[in-house]
XYZ file of C-alpha atoms in Angstrom:
147
model
C -10.951 7.168 -11.930
C -12.655 7.519 -8.538
C -12.610 5.092 -5.652
C -15.672 4.977 -3.437
C -14.788 7.705 -0.928
C -15.564 6.087 2.397
C -14.361 2.599 1.642
C -11.011 3.171 3.250
C -12.173 4.235 6.702
C -10.920 2.227 9.660
C -12.992 0.063 11.979
C -12.368 0.412 15.738
C -14.438 -0.054 18.909
C -15.914 2.866 20.850
C -19.175 3.826 22.459
C -20.480 6.636 20.249
C -24.237 6.321 19.690
C -25.595 6.422 16.164
C -27.656 9.512 15.326
C -29.527 8.253 12.296
C -31.070 5.107 10.903
C -28.822 5.470 7.851
C -25.635 5.094 9.904
C -27.104 2.813 12.592
C -25.439 -0.286 11.130
C -21.930 1.171 11.421
C -19.976 -0.213 14.333
C -19.834 2.311 17.135
C -16.091 2.545 16.565
C -16.145 3.153 12.836
C -18.545 6.077 12.970
C -16.195 8.706 14.502
C -13.541 8.018 11.863
C -16.064 8.014 9.030
C -17.543 11.295 10.278
C -14.053 12.754 10.716
C -13.131 11.849 7.149
C -16.339 13.376 5.780
C -15.759 16.533 7.891
C -12.214 16.715 6.486
C -13.575 16.373 2.933
C -16.029 19.203 3.566
C -13.541 21.482 5.362
C -10.571 20.907 3.035
C -11.214 18.567 0.088
C -7.607 18.884 -1.084
C -6.322 17.683 2.314
C -8.820 14.872 2.975
C -6.558 12.180 1.499
C -3.654 13.281 3.699
C -5.984 13.335 6.689
C -7.141 9.767 6.014
C -3.543 8.543 5.622
C -2.572 10.270 8.887
C -5.613 8.767 10.643
C -4.650 5.277 9.466
C -1.018 5.838 10.448
C -2.091 6.945 13.930
C -4.169 3.790 14.350
C -1.894 1.185 12.805
C 1.655 2.457 13.309
C 1.367 4.732 16.353
C -1.402 2.619 17.932
C -3.281 5.723 19.061
C -6.936 5.590 20.100
C -8.343 7.329 17.034
C -11.856 7.037 18.427
C -10.914 9.820 20.846
C -11.895 13.250 19.601
C -8.685 14.878 20.885
C -6.620 12.464 18.753
C -8.778 13.239 15.712
C -8.261 16.968 16.348
C -4.485 16.472 16.683
C -4.521 14.898 13.211
C -6.687 17.759 11.900
C -4.029 20.230 13.091
C -1.134 18.134 11.745
C -2.695 17.971 8.278
C -3.393 21.712 8.202
C -7.179 21.509 8.090
C -8.995 24.544 9.472
C -10.114 23.443 12.953
C -13.143 25.716 13.090
C -14.480 24.462 9.753
C -13.751 20.827 10.674
C -15.534 21.182 14.043
C -18.525 22.832 12.417
C -18.950 20.071 9.815
C -18.259 17.297 12.333
C -20.882 18.557 14.808
C -23.580 20.326 12.749
C -24.802 17.251 10.874
C -23.062 18.080 7.586
C -20.529 15.246 7.892
C -23.278 12.811 8.863
C -25.407 13.912 5.892
C -22.427 13.396 3.549
C -21.765 9.982 5.102
C -25.439 9.063 4.666
C -25.180 9.991 0.973
C -22.178 7.668 0.605
C -23.990 4.850 2.406
C -27.100 5.290 0.240
C -24.914 5.262 -2.874
C -23.195 2.083 -1.652
C -26.556 0.438 -0.999
C -27.813 1.357 -4.494
C -24.684 -0.249 -5.969
C -25.136 -3.370 -3.856
C -21.887 -2.925 -1.931
C -21.792 -5.364 0.953
C -18.075 -5.756 1.731
C -14.874 -3.760 1.947
C -12.683 -3.036 0.242
C -14.858 -2.266 -2.738
C -13.798 -0.033 -5.599
C -15.855 1.764 -8.190
C -13.489 2.227 -11.126
C -14.671 4.873 -13.584
C -13.006 5.616 -16.907
C -14.604 7.833 -19.525
C -18.161 6.465 -19.932
C -17.421 3.058 -18.354
C -17.580 1.902 -14.752
C -16.864 -1.365 -12.978
C -17.562 -2.241 -9.348
C -15.090 -4.738 -7.906
C -15.256 -6.556 -4.574
C -13.406 -9.543 -3.082
C -10.474 -9.609 -5.487
C -6.755 -10.305 -5.613
C -4.080 -8.162 -7.289
C -4.276 -9.962 -10.658
C -8.049 -9.447 -10.809
C -7.614 -5.801 -9.812
C -4.996 -5.246 -12.533
C -7.152 -7.008 -15.144
C -10.045 -4.636 -14.404
C -7.881 -1.620 -15.237
C -6.684 -3.234 -18.459
C -10.240 -4.107 -19.424
C -11.833 -0.746 -18.672
C -9.048 1.270 -20.342
C -8.661 -1.173 -23.238
C -4.926 -1.097 -22.635
C -4.531 2.709 -22.783
């Protein structure tokens, strides 16, 4: 089972200009966090989930300005991601290219709202959007045929 990788990124306001037409529709505030998450995935795939949780915690619980690069880098250090690798991917276009791939994939699937989940099990897949818990649970029962 895989959830769409960028669906969980946080939306915040900032004034970071968009560098490509692919990411131009992202709010100026969501782009740094999306790029940071993609850079974390590239630098340390096994730590990207922890990085995203720490980024969300910093925003929601600690109320830190996670649009600020120094805050992002603090979280990189706290989650044990190699800073040099993270910086390279964040700034050399690799993270943006990976984000563009995700956005193209989302567009091909017709994703227009968040959260959206792509649930994959064996040779089956279901895309779910705008749902409540009972609907979400029913999808898992249906796709796994109760396994």
